[in-house]
């Protein structure tokens, strides 16, 4: 079927390509003409304006937005007057699910359908397919299923879950890699939690590798002064570990095998010191929203929060708190900060 | 080659079977005769005592201990007088690596070699193979390599890491699923961190699924009193999510695919409410030791600690702390504990 | 001056009494006539309805709401039609500061002033005075200063901060125990963070006392099995500590003296086992909002979050997450949950 | 009575002065002659060597060590041959209680008594007195009680705990500010937990002040890109708060009053930006040991751990973990680290 795609960044562009490979046709638009041109060469119909974009789509139109969460509302406001009753807007980016609920309500009043799709898979999705978590009305989601089925990975070589009943397998498309999770917002809610988990998984590996990397701390001389916790047993920290090879061995048969571990191992093979990175880690919203939802629900999420806070601190947002600590220590104990070596 | 196995629990018994399938011969011993009998039927040589066990092993003997960490020293003390110079003791259980360093020193003085092997793979290891993290002298580890190669999964269908250099691939056996990590204790050190990470990964999923499960909290009426945080926006928590199907869709193409997710999905397909479990989660040592090592190293591990503490609390070990909190609230605010509904 | 008080619970009733002792007059209203009667005996003017209440207040009226956060809007809607331009509504409860900003805007359009006051001091405030954190227009706050000055503790015997400049001391009323923190919402924002800190302080003490209480764990025999982390050195955990006396000694000269410690010590003197408490700890909103604000700001608050999550878990909200962990452990390791002893 | 003090740093020197003011005599020794000279001017008997020091002490000698934890064993080894049966060694520093247990055993075999004293009070102890937590044999502790009573603050103006029974008050010296907590190690065990709590309290305040400081984040323009979590509601973060005055108002009548808050307020009055500090926060051992004890006990201490980890991260010990996160993000999403502005 035909899809209109607005937003041809890394994700949007790859999704268009995967859809066209799967036999669908695409009309594309982006603020950067070169992004449009690239896809035109691959068979997409480019457009020169939103009006042109809309005019090239057959009704009921399916308009997929693949944009940073912060600009979806602006784009939606621009295209909405051009759409007709029965058209469908799909937000496949990382929107906050609160916005989905609001938008679905606003669009419904105009007779336009709204579908929220959480999309996971990153830059590998073009080849592997995208895991899709979908929210919206049942009929609309059903109507779009050819699109979802193509974007999703399919069963592939992932083994079926032995305990899954045949009824469950028949009733849902989860095994194909896409799932209608519930009404408006449910797609992005599930994707939000997915990313919250992702933060936690990533941090678990990162902390573990950090412990491995410092396993030789006993080979370094440390100072004995009142400001420094002494290392009682340096003999236990004499290991110079090959972290890249450790990540490699964990990929085979261990309990902690995962795709994230595969990626990490590969990065460590490139440079185990990871010296090209400064260690300032961005967070793009879903981790925050997960914590916010957990707090509203009264559900403890210490691991997911710790993972998020580690990112905040990596960007220096803990600086003032640390200064307060140093000021307190100076206050009660006359302790001076130790200079950086 | 020939291996002697002491400890025929779930892990030890499966490892013997995998070794015999791989062409090795095994002499086995356990306090439970029925465990010995089972393996004898499969071709192992049983033994009636430690003396009998030792007498059936060709020199230099390779004695593999697969025992709970807490009883390794006792068993070792019992068998040590029966061994000869040049023999090898392998501890394949979950010993604390401090103990490995001590034991290796003790055994060295008797001319006996000690190898510590961290083993991951659980009950699936029999079929999938075990990921092995090994510490000890190079020559001894090299001597045992046929055993390790059989126990390990081998390359299998896990794709090679694209960035791994040919030199690295030639220099290490990591791709086969076993790795000589360093001198005595290094195997269990790496396994310890592996399990620390495992705790963190597990908790990340568990917290995420808990957030999903409570996504319908807005459908429940909550009380408005001074003791209870009101839910400002119940409209955002109206989702009755099919958690088993969500875990299934995440298995395909998402960033958070992993073997632990596969297992979780399967358990959720069986019963998404997991009502057969009480939620009292054991911890068997490595998580604790990981935190202890991190603290010695001065390395922050907030996620791994939070995961460990969640297990402590699941067993009620936070009870007294919570009573202190309630006592404080009663003290300053006259707040009474709300009764369980 | 004259104050009208709606909401005669523990806090509201005590505040009226303190104001009357300080020479102010009070008109009071509550849904429970007996609460009104009690204060009438002490000199307050009771009222039989909101209309009656409003009619007894001189213009510009100062109406102080001391209500659970969840019902402020309802009460405000009921009284608003009865008020006149220039009147003042003060919310002294624990409202979310978002609501203050909204309400201040709504009331401003009617010419009514809105002041938000975060109030700390608990049941002791009647005698000690209340610490007041105030948000709103400067003139309105200034107009109410006689009320604030009476409710607040005053300088008392708290020593002046040596580094505080005379200019600062002249420019602000902080030393008197009340402070105009900023525009609408600023009072409750500061109170929110105050309570967030309070949660963290409380949890720090509670965790510490829990560690003290378990200092005799080495005197108990523990099982040696593969499910249980063995206690390597029971000789280090042989202390039967007198926790009440320890809390008492900490009250004098230590770095951790505080009012919360005073209260805790007192509770522990009553019963060090705190057996009257079940350890189900409520949270009434501000702790949640603090985390929410921190996340919006991108500021890490691991301690404050951990404190909040501990309360969630104390009420069993971690149950499902723990079941997921047990299910995973059963899945990969065949581990069974250990029964409760 | 007479005390011998080895170690005349900030703490040791002040304690000698307080003891002499209280009518005790002191023999002092330190590697720095100028530290000895200073106290000689105030009436202490200086000494030129350990031999000289010991010779000036009447038997049974009471030798108080006030040294960094890392050098206690060395000093003890040096002085031990000079002591006689019945003499007493007191370790008043921040030793690990494991070391106390070991040392007490070693000294006992020589007939020398060992007392461990955890000392809190910092630079203010000279005037306020020191809170003393004591471990060791009952008789020896009793013998030293005149020293403890002088060092401790005494009842002062701290109100008695209303619930404390007269029996408890008679049976213990806690109200005087010193307490015999139990056998060897108990003093430092209790002090260890005291400092663990201290870390938690400090971090709770520090995080809270950090949230206050960033309350104006909505006044800053933030970028809208896929790497950055957008601030949905800048209108809620428009507060420029006077943090010093807020800390001041909290000192009077609030639930979170404490001595640490007093100190913090004073530092903030000096410079609310705390620009003289870099925010690299040392930790001197007790925080680490508290977590280690908690883990041995199986007691969750998420708040105390988070406080400790914040200090580790403040010194950059999370750098490698953060690089691993950035590498993962680059791996799955092609995300580049954002440059520092």
Short mmCIF file of C-alpha atoms in Angstrom, two decimals, chain C residues 97-98 101 120-121 128-129 131-133 153-155 158-164 168 172 174-175 177-179 181 183-186 189-190 193-194 197-198 200-201 203-205 207-208 210-212 214-215 217 231 235-237 239 241 245-246 248-260 265-266 269-270 292-294 296-297 299-304 306-307, chain D residues 97-98 101 120-121 128-129 131-133 153-155 158-164 168 172 174-175 177-179 181 183-186 189-190 193-194 197-198 200-201 203-205 207-208 210-212 214-215 217 231 235-237 239 241 245-246 248-260 265-266 269-270 292-294 296-297 299-304 306-307:
data_model
loop_
_atom_site.label_atom_id
_atom_site.label_comp_id
_atom_site.label_asym_id
_atom_site.label_seq_id
_atom_site.Cartn_x
_atom_site.Cartn_y
_atom_site.Cartn_z
CA UNK C 97 2.89 23.79 42.92
CA UNK C 98 1.60 23.28 39.39
CA UNK C 101 0.29 28.42 39.27
CA UNK C 120 6.52 22.40 58.08
CA UNK C 121 6.52 21.57 61.74
CA UNK C 128 7.50 25.44 68.33
CA UNK C 129 5.99 27.41 65.50
CA UNK C 131 8.45 26.99 59.22
CA UNK C 132 6.66 28.78 56.37
CA UNK C 133 7.72 28.83 52.72
CA UNK C 153 8.86 30.13 65.36
CA UNK C 154 10.79 33.38 65.42
CA UNK C 155 14.51 33.52 66.04
CA UNK C 158 18.64 29.00 67.07
CA UNK C 159 21.99 30.69 66.66
CA UNK C 160 22.44 33.13 63.77
CA UNK C 161 24.51 31.84 60.84
CA UNK C 162 27.92 33.48 61.29
CA UNK C 163 28.49 34.09 57.58
CA UNK C 164 25.10 35.70 56.95
CA UNK C 168 20.75 39.59 53.98
CA UNK C 172 14.61 38.76 54.52
CA UNK C 174 14.12 33.85 57.05
CA UNK C 175 15.56 34.19 60.52
CA UNK C 177 11.11 31.22 60.30
CA UNK C 178 9.11 32.41 57.30
CA UNK C 179 10.23 33.41 53.84
CA UNK C 181 10.38 32.48 48.24
CA UNK C 183 6.00 34.11 42.70
CA UNK C 184 3.05 31.76 42.77
CA UNK C 185 4.02 28.18 43.41
CA UNK C 186 7.42 29.06 44.86
CA UNK C 189 7.98 24.25 45.30
CA UNK C 190 10.35 24.90 48.18
CA UNK C 193 11.88 19.92 47.92
CA UNK C 194 11.91 20.22 51.70
CA UNK C 197 14.93 16.01 51.50
CA UNK C 198 12.95 14.86 54.51
CA UNK C 200 16.04 11.16 52.17
CA UNK C 201 17.04 12.06 55.71
CA UNK C 203 15.66 6.82 54.97
CA UNK C 204 19.32 7.46 55.81
CA UNK C 205 18.58 7.04 59.51
CA UNK C 207 18.82 2.21 56.84
CA UNK C 208 21.53 2.89 59.38
CA UNK C 210 18.60 -1.44 60.24
CA UNK C 211 22.30 -2.17 59.80
CA UNK C 212 22.79 -1.77 63.55
CA UNK C 214 21.29 -6.87 62.19
CA UNK C 215 24.78 -6.59 63.64
CA UNK C 217 23.55 -11.87 62.28
CA UNK C 231 28.21 -15.26 55.51
CA UNK C 235 32.83 -13.34 63.78
CA UNK C 236 32.28 -9.78 62.55
CA UNK C 237 28.56 -9.84 63.29
CA UNK C 239 27.05 -7.40 68.30
CA UNK C 241 23.51 -3.34 70.10
CA UNK C 245 20.94 4.19 73.60
CA UNK C 246 22.94 4.60 70.41
CA UNK C 248 20.54 8.82 72.35
CA UNK C 249 24.30 9.24 72.29
CA UNK C 250 24.15 10.48 68.70
CA UNK C 251 21.93 13.32 69.88
CA UNK C 252 24.87 14.94 71.64
CA UNK C 253 27.78 16.38 69.77
CA UNK C 254 27.68 14.13 66.72
CA UNK C 255 27.59 15.31 63.12
CA UNK C 256 24.21 13.68 62.59
CA UNK C 257 22.20 15.43 65.28
CA UNK C 258 18.85 16.61 64.03
CA UNK C 259 15.28 16.97 65.08
CA UNK C 260 14.38 13.79 63.21
CA UNK C 265 15.45 8.28 69.68
CA UNK C 266 12.26 8.93 71.57
CA UNK C 269 13.17 4.49 73.90
CA UNK C 270 9.49 3.57 73.89
CA UNK C 292 9.36 14.64 38.92
CA UNK C 293 10.87 18.13 39.14
CA UNK C 294 14.38 16.74 39.33
CA UNK C 296 12.37 17.73 34.36
CA UNK C 297 15.45 19.66 35.40
CA UNK C 299 19.17 16.81 37.99
CA UNK C 300 20.15 13.46 39.50
CA UNK C 301 18.46 12.64 42.81
CA UNK C 302 19.42 9.05 43.51
CA UNK C 303 19.11 9.37 47.28
CA UNK C 304 15.73 11.06 47.25
CA UNK C 306 15.72 5.58 46.70
CA UNK C 307 13.94 6.92 49.75
CA UNK D 97 36.19 -2.42 63.13
CA UNK D 98 37.60 -5.63 61.65
CA UNK D 101 38.78 -7.16 66.60
CA UNK D 120 32.19 12.46 66.00
CA UNK D 121 32.13 16.21 66.24
CA UNK D 128 30.89 21.39 71.75
CA UNK D 129 32.43 18.17 72.89
CA UNK D 131 30.14 12.21 70.66
CA UNK D 132 31.98 9.01 71.62
CA UNK D 133 31.02 5.47 70.61
CA UNK D 153 29.52 17.21 75.38
CA UNK D 154 27.52 16.31 78.48
CA UNK D 155 23.79 16.81 78.70
CA UNK D 158 19.73 19.00 74.55
CA UNK D 159 16.36 18.06 75.99
CA UNK D 160 15.94 14.59 77.48
CA UNK D 161 13.97 12.11 75.38
CA UNK D 162 10.53 12.03 76.99
CA UNK D 163 10.05 8.28 76.52
CA UNK D 164 13.41 7.28 77.97
CA UNK D 168 17.74 3.42 80.95
CA UNK D 172 23.88 4.27 80.45
CA UNK D 174 24.41 8.08 76.48
CA UNK D 175 22.86 11.29 77.75
CA UNK D 177 27.40 12.01 74.97
CA UNK D 178 29.43 8.83 75.30
CA UNK D 179 28.37 5.20 75.25
CA UNK D 181 28.39 0.09 72.77
CA UNK D 183 32.88 -5.59 72.88
CA UNK D 184 35.88 -4.81 70.72
CA UNK D 185 34.96 -3.21 67.43
CA UNK D 186 31.52 -2.13 68.60
CA UNK D 189 31.04 -0.36 64.11
CA UNK D 190 28.57 2.18 65.48
CA UNK D 193 27.16 3.30 60.60
CA UNK D 194 27.02 6.86 61.97
CA UNK D 197 24.09 7.79 57.80
CA UNK D 198 26.02 11.05 57.60
CA UNK D 200 23.06 9.80 53.32
CA UNK D 201 21.95 12.92 55.16
CA UNK D 203 23.45 13.73 49.97
CA UNK D 204 19.76 14.29 50.73
CA UNK D 205 20.41 17.96 51.39
CA UNK D 207 20.32 16.77 46.00
CA UNK D 208 17.55 18.97 47.31
CA UNK D 210 20.53 21.07 43.48
CA UNK D 211 16.85 20.79 42.56
CA UNK D 212 16.26 24.27 43.99
CA UNK D 214 17.89 24.45 38.75
CA UNK D 215 14.35 25.69 39.35
CA UNK D 217 15.72 25.89 33.92
CA UNK D 231 11.29 20.29 28.66
CA UNK D 235 6.44 27.59 32.72
CA UNK D 236 6.94 25.43 35.80
CA UNK D 237 10.65 26.20 36.04
CA UNK D 239 11.99 30.34 39.83
CA UNK D 241 15.40 30.99 44.32
CA UNK D 245 17.74 32.25 52.60
CA UNK D 246 15.82 29.04 52.03
CA UNK D 248 18.08 29.76 56.69
CA UNK D 249 14.32 29.51 56.97
CA UNK D 250 14.53 25.71 57.15
CA UNK D 251 16.68 26.07 60.26
CA UNK D 252 13.66 27.26 62.23
CA UNK D 253 10.78 24.98 63.01
CA UNK D 254 10.99 22.70 60.00
CA UNK D 255 11.15 18.92 60.12
CA UNK D 256 14.57 18.94 58.48
CA UNK D 257 16.48 21.07 60.98
CA UNK D 258 19.85 19.59 61.83
CA UNK D 259 23.39 20.57 62.57
CA UNK D 260 24.38 19.67 59.00
CA UNK D 265 23.27 27.43 55.54
CA UNK D 266 26.38 29.12 56.76
CA UNK D 269 25.50 32.59 53.14
CA UNK D 270 29.20 32.91 52.34
CA UNK D 292 29.99 -3.79 53.06
CA UNK D 293 28.42 -4.59 56.43
CA UNK D 294 24.94 -4.07 55.06
CA UNK D 296 27.04 -9.09 54.66
CA UNK D 297 23.90 -8.68 56.72
CA UNK D 299 20.17 -5.47 54.64
CA UNK D 300 19.20 -3.09 51.81
CA UNK D 301 20.83 0.35 52.03
CA UNK D 302 19.92 2.03 48.76
CA UNK D 303 20.12 5.55 50.14
CA UNK D 304 23.48 5.11 51.84
CA UNK D 306 23.61 6.14 46.42
CA UNK D 307 25.30 8.71 48.62
#
